[in-house]
Structures are given as C-alpha cells and as structure tokens.
mmCIF file of N, CA and C in Angstrom:
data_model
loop_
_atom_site.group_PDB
_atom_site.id
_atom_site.type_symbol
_atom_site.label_atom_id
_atom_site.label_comp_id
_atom_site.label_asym_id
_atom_site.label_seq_id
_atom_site.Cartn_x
_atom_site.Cartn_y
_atom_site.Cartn_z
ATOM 1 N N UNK A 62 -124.329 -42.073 69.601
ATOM 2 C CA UNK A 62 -123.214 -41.746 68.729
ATOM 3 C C UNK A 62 -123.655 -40.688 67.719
ATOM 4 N N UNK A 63 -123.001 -39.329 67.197
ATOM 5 C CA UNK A 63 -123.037 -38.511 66.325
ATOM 6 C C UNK A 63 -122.405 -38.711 64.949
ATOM 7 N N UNK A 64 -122.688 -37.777 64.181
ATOM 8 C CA UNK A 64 -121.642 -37.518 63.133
ATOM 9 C C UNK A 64 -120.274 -37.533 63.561
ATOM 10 N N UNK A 65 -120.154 -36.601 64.582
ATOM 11 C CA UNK A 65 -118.592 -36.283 64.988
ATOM 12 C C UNK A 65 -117.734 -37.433 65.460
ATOM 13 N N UNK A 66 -118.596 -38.296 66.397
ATOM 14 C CA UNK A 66 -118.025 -39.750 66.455
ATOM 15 C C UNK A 66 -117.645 -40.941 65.425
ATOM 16 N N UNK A 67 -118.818 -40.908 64.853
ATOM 17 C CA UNK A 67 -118.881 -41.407 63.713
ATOM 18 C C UNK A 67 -117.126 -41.231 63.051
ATOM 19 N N UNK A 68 -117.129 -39.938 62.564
ATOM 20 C CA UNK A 68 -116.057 -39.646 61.896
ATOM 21 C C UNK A 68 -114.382 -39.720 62.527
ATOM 22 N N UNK A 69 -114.535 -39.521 63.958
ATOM 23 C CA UNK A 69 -113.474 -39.272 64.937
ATOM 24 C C UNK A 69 -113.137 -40.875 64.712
ATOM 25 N N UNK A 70 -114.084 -41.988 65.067
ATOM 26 C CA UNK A 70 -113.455 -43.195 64.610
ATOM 27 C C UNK A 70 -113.076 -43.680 63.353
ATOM 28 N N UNK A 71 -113.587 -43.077 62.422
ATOM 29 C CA UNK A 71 -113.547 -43.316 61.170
ATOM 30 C C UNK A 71 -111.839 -42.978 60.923
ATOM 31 N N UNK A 72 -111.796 -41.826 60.833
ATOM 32 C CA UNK A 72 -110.168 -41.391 60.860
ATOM 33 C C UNK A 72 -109.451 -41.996 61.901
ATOM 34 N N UNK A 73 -109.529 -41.972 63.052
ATOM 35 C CA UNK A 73 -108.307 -41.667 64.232
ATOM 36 C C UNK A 73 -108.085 -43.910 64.543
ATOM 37 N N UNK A 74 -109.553 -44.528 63.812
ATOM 38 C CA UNK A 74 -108.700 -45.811 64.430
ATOM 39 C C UNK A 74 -109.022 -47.048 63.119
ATOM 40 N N UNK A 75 -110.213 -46.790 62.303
ATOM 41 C CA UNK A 75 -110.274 -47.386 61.280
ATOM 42 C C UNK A 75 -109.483 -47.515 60.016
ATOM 43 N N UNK A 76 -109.367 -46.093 59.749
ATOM 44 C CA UNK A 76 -108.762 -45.853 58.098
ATOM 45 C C UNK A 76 -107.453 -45.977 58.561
ATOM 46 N N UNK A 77 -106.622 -46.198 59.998
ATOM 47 C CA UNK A 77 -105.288 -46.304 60.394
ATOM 48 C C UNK A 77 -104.905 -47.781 60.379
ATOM 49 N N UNK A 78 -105.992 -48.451 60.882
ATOM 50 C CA UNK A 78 -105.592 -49.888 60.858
ATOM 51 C C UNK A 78 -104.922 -50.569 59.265
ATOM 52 N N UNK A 79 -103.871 -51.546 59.588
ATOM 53 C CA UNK A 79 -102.953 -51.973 58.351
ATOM 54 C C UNK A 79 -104.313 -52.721 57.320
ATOM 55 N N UNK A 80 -105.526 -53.112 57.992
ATOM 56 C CA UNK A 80 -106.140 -53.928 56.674
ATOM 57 C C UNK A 80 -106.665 -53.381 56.302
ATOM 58 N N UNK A 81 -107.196 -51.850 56.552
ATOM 59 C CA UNK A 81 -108.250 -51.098 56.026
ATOM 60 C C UNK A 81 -107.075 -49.618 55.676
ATOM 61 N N UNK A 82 -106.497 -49.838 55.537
ATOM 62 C CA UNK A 82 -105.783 -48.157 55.167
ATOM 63 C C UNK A 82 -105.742 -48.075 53.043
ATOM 64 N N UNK A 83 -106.125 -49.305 52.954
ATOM 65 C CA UNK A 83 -106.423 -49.010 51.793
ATOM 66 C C UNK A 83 -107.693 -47.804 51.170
ATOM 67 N N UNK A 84 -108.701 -47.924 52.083
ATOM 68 C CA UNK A 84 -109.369 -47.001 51.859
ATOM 69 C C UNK A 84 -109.238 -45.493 52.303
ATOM 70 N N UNK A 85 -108.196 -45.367 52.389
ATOM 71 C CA UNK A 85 -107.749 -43.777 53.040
ATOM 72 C C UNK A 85 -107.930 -43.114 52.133
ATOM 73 N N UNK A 86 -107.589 -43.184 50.593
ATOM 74 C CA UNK A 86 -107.591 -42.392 49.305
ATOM 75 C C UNK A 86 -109.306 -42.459 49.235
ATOM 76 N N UNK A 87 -110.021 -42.828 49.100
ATOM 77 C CA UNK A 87 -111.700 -43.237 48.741
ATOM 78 C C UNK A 87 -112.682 -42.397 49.604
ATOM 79 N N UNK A 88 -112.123 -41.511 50.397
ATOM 80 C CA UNK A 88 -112.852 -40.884 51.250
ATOM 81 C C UNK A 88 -112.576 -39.551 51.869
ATOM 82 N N UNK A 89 -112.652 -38.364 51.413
ATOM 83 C CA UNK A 89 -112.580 -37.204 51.211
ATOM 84 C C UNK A 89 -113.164 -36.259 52.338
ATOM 85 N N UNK A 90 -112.577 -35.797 53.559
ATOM 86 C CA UNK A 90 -112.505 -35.351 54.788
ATOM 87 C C UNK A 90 -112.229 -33.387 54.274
ATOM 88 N N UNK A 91 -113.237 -32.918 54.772
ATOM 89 C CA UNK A 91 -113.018 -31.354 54.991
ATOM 90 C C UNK A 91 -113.438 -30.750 56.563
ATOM 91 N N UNK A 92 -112.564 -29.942 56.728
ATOM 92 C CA UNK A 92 -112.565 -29.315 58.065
ATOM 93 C C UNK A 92 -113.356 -28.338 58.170
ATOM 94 N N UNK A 93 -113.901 -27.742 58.759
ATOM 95 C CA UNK A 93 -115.273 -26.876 58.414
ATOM 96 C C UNK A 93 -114.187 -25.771 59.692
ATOM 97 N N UNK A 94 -113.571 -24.595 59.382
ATOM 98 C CA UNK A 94 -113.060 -23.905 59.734
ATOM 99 C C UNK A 94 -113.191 -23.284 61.501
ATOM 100 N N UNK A 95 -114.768 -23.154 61.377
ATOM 101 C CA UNK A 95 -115.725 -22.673 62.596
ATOM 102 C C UNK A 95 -115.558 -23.406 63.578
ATOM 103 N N UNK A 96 -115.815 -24.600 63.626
ATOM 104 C CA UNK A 96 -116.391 -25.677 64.554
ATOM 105 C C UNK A 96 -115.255 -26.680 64.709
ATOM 106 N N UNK A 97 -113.946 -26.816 63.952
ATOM 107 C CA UNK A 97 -112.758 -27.583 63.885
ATOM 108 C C UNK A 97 -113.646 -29.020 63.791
ATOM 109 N N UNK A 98 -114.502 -28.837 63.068
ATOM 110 C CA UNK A 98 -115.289 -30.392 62.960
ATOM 111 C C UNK A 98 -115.223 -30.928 61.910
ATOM 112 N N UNK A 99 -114.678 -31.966 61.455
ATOM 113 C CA UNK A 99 -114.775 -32.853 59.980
ATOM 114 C C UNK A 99 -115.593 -33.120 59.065
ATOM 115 N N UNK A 100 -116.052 -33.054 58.306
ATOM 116 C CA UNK A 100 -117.148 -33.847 57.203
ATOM 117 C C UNK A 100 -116.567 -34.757 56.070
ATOM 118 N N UNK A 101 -117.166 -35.734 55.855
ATOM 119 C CA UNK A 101 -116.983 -36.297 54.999
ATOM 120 C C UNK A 101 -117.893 -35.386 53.261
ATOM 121 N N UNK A 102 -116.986 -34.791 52.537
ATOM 122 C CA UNK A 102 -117.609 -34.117 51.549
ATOM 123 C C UNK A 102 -117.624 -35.348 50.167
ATOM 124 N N UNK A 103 -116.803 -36.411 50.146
ATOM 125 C CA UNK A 103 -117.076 -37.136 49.059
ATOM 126 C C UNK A 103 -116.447 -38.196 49.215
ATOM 127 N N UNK A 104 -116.649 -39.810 48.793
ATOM 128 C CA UNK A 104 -116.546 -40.913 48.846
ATOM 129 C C UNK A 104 -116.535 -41.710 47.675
ATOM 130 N N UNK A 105 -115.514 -42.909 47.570
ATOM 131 C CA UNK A 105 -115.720 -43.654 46.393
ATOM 132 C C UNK A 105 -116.333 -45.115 46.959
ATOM 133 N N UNK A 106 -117.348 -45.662 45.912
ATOM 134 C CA UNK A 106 -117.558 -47.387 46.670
ATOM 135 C C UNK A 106 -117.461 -47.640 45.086
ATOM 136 N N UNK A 107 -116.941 -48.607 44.928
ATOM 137 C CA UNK A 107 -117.170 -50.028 44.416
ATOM 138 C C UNK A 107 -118.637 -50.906 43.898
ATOM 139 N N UNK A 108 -119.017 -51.142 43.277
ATOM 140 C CA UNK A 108 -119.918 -51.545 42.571
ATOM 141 C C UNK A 108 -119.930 -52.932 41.578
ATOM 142 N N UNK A 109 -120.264 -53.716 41.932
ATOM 143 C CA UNK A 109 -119.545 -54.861 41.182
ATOM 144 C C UNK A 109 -120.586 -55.640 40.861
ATOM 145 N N UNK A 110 -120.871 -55.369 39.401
ATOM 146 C CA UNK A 110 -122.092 -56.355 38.204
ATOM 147 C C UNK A 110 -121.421 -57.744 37.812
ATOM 148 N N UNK A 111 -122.291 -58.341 38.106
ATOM 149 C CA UNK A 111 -121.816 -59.739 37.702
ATOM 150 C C UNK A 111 -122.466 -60.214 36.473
ATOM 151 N N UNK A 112 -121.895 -60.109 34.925
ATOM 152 C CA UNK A 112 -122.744 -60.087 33.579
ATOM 153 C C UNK A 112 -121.347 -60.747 33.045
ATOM 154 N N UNK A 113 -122.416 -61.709 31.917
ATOM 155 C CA UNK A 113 -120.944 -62.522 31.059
ATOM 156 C C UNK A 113 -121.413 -61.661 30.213
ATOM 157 N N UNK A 114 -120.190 -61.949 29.315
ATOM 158 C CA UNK A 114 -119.718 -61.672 28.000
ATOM 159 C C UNK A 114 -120.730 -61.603 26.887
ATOM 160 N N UNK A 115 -121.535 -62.723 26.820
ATOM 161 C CA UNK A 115 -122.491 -63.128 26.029
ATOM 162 C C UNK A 115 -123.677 -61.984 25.957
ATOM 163 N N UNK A 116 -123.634 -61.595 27.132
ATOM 164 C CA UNK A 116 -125.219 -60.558 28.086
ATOM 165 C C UNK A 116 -124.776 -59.336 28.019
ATOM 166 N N UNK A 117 -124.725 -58.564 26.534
ATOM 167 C CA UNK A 117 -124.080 -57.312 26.336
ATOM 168 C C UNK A 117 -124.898 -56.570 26.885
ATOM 169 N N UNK A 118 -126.747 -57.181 26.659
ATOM 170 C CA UNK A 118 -127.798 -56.262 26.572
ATOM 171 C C UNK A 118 -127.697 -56.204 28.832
ATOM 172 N N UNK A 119 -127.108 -56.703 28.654
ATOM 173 C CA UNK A 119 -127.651 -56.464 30.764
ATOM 174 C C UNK A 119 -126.920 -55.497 30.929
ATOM 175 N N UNK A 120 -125.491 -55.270 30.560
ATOM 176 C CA UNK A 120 -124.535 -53.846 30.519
ATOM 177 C C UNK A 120 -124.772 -52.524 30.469
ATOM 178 N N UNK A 121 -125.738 -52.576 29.217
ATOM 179 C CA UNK A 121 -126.345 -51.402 28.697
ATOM 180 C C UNK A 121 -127.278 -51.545 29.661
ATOM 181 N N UNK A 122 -128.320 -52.468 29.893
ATOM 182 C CA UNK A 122 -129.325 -52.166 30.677
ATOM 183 C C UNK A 122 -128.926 -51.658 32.043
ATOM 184 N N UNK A 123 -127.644 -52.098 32.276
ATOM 185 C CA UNK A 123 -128.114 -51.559 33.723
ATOM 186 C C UNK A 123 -127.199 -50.387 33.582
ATOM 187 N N UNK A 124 -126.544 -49.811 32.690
ATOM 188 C CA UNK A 124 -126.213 -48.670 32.462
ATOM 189 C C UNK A 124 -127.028 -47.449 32.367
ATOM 190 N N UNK A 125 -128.135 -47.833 31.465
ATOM 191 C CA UNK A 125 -129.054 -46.866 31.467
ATOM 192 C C UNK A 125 -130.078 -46.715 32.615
ATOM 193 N N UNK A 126 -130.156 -48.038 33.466
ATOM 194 C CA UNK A 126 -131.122 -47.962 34.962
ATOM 195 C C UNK A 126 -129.828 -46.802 35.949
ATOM 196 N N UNK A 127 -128.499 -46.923 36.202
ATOM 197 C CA UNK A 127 -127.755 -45.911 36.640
ATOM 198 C C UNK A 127 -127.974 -44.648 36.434
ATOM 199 N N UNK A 128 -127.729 -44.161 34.813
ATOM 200 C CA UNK A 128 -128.301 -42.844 34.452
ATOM 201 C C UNK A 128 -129.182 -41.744 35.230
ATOM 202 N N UNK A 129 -130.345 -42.246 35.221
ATOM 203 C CA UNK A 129 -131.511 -41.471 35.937
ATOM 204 C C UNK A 129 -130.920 -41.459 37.293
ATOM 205 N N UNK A 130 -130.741 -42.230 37.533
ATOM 206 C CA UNK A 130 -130.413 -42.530 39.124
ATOM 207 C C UNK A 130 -129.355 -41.266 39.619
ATOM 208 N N UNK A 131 -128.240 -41.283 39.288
ATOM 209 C CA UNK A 131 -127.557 -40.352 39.230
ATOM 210 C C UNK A 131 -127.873 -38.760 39.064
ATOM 211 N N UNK A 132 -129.302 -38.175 38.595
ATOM 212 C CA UNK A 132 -129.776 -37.335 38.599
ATOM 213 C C UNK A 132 -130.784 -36.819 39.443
ATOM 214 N N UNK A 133 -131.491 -37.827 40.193
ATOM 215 C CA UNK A 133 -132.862 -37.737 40.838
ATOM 216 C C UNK A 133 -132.474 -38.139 42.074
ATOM 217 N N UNK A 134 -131.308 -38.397 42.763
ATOM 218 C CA UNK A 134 -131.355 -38.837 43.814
ATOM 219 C C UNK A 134 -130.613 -37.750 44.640
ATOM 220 N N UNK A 135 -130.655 -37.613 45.941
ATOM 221 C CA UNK A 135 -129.943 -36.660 47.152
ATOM 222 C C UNK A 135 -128.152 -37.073 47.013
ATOM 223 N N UNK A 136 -128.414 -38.266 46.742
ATOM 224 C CA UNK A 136 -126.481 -38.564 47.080
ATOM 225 C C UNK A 136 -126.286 -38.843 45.629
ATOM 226 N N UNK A 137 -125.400 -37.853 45.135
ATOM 227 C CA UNK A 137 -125.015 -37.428 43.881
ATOM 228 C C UNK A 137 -123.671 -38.623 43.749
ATOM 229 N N UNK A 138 -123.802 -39.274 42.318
ATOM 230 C CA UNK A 138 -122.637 -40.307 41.829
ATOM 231 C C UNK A 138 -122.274 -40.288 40.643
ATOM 232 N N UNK A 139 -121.197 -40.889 40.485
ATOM 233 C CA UNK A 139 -121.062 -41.079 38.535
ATOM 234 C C UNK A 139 -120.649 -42.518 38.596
ATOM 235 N N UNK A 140 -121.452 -42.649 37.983
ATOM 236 C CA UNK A 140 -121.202 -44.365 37.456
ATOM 237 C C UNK A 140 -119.689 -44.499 36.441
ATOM 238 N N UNK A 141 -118.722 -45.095 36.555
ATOM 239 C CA UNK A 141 -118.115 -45.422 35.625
ATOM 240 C C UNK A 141 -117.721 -46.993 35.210
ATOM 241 N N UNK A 142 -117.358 -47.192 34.577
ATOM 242 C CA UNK A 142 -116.722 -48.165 34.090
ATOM 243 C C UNK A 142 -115.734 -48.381 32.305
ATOM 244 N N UNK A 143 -114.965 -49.112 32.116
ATOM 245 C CA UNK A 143 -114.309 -48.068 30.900
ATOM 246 C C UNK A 143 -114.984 -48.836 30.095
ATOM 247 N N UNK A 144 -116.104 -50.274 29.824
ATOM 248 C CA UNK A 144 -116.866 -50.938 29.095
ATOM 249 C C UNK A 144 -118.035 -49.935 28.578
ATOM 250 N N UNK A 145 -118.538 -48.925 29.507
ATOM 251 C CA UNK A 145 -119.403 -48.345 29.589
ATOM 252 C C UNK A 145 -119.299 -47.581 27.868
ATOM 253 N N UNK A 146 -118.037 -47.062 27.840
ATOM 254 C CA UNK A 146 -118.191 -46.234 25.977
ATOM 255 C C UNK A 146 -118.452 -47.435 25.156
ATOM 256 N N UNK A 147 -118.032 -48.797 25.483
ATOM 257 C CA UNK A 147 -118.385 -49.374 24.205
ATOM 258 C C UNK A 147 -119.631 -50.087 24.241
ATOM 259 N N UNK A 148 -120.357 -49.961 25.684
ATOM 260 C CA UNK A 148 -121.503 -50.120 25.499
ATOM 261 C C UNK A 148 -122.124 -48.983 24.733
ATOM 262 N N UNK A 149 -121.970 -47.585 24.891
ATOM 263 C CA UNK A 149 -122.807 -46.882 24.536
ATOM 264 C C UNK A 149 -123.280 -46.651 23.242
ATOM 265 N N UNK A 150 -121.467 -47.272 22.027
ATOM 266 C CA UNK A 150 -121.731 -47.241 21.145
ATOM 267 C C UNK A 150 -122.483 -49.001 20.784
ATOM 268 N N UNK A 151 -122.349 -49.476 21.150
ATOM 269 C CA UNK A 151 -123.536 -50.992 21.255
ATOM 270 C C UNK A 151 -124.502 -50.504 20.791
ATOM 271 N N UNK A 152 -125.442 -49.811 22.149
ATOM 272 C CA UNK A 152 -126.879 -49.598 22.391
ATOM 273 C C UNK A 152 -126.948 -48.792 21.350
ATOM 274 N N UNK A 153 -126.074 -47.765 20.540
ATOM 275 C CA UNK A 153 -126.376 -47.107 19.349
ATOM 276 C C UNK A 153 -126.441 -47.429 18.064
ATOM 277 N N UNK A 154 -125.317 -48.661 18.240
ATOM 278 C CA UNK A 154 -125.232 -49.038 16.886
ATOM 279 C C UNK A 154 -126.881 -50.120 16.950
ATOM 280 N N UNK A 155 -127.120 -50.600 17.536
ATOM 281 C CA UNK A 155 -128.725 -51.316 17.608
ATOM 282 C C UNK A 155 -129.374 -50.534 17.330
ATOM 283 N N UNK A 156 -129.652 -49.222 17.405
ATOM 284 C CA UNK A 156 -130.963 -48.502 17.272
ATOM 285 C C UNK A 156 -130.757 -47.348 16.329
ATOM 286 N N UNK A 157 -129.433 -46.877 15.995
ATOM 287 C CA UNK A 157 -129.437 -45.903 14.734
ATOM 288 C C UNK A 157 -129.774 -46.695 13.722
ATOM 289 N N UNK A 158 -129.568 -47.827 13.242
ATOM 290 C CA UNK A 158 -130.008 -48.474 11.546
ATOM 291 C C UNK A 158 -131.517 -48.691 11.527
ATOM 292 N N UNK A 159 -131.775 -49.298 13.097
ATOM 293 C CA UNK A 159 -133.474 -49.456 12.707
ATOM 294 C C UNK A 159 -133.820 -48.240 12.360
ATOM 295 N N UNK A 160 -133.315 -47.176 13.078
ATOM 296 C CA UNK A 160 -134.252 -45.492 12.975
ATOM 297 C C UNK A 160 -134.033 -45.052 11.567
ATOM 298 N N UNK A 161 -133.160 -45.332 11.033
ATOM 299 C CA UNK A 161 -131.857 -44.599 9.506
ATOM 300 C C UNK A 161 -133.176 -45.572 8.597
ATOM 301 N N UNK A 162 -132.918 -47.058 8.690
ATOM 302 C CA UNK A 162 -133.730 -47.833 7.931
ATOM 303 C C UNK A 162 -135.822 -47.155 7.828
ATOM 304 N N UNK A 163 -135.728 -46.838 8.972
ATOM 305 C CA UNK A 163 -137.118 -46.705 8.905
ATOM 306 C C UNK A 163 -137.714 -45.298 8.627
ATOM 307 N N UNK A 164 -136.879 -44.203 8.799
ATOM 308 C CA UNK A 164 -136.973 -43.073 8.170
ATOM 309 C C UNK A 164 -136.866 -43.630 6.780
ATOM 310 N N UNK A 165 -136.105 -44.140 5.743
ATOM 311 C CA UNK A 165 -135.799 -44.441 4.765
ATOM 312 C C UNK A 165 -136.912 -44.727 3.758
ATOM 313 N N UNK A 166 -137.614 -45.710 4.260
ATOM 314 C CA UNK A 166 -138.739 -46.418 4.089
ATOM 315 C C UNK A 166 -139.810 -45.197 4.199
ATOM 316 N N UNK A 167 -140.215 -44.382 5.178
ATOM 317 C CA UNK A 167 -141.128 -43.667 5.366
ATOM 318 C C UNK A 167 -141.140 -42.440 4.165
ATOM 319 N N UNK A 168 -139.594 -42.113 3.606
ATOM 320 C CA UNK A 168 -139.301 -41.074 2.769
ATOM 321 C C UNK A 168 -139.827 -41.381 1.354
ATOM 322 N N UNK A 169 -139.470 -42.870 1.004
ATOM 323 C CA UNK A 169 -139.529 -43.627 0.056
ATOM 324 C C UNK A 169 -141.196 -43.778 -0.422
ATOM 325 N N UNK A 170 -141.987 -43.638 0.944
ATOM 326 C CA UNK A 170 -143.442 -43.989 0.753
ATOM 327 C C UNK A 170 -143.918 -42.709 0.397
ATOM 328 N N UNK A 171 -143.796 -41.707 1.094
ATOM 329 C CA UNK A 171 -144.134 -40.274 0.905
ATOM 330 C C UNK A 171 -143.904 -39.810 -0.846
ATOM 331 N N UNK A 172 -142.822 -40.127 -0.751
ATOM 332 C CA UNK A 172 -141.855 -39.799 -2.639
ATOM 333 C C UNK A 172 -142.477 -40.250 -3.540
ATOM 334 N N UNK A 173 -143.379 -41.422 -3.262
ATOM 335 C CA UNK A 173 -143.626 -42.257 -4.854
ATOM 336 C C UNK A 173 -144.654 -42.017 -4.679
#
C-alpha cells in the first residue's frame, strides 16, 4: 500500500462513511496539479489531559512540556486550549512576585 492508497481510501470510503464523516472538516487535502495526486497538507487531532481542578501546576506543566515540542519537531502543531491564557497568567503570577520580591531585597542590600 502507498501514500496514494492510503489517501484514495481515506477520502473515497472512510471520511464518506455516516460514523466517521465527522472528521471531514479535520483534514486538509491538496491536489498537487502535475500528478492529479492528493496530499494531505494539514490535520487536526484531539488531545485529551486528564488534570483536576485542584492540579493547576500539571496544566502549566504540561503546557510548557508542549512548547518546545512544537518547535523541534518535523510535524509542526499548535497546542491550544482556551485554559491555556489563564494558565499562563498562573505560571506568571507565581514567579513575577518571587522575582519583583527578590530584586527588591537585593536593591535594598546594595543601597544601605
């Protein structure tokens, strides 16, 4: 089996069937002009963290393990989620006062 198969079923009997046509929007088909051959140029999946409420710090954490990831790897992604801004201001509001506080202190020692 090829790419071209691959894809010929992908379109012509999978993404048609009634339980799977939901994913018809999630998967982004270009025709390559030359060769009348298909590619898949971009795809959406689903990603699903299982973190309570309580476990803000696993959010952020695995927010920031995504990050890099998204830069260093061959198959290019964007992580989203709409928790993700208020994690970001989380993980900031934790670490701007220690930094604000401890510059503070360091200015204070220098001064006197």
């Amino acid at each position: 089996s090829t790419k071209n198969d691959f894809i010929t079923i992908l379109k012509g009997s999978f993404l048609r069937s009634p339980e799977y046509q939901h994913f018809t929007e999630d998967i982004i088909f270009s025709k390559n002009s030359e060769t009348d051959e298909y590619d898949i140029i971009a795809s959406r999946m689903y990603l699903v963290a299982r973190t309570t409420e309580k476990k803000r710090e696993e959010v952020v954490e695995l927010l920031e393990k995504l990050r890099p990831l998204m830069l260093i790897n061959s198959i290019k992604f964007i992580a989203f989620n709409p928790t993700f801004v208020f994690m970001d201001r989380y993980s900031s509001s934790v670490i701007s006062p220690i930094l604000t506080s401890g510059f503070s202190v360091l200015t204070i020692l220098i001064l006197t």
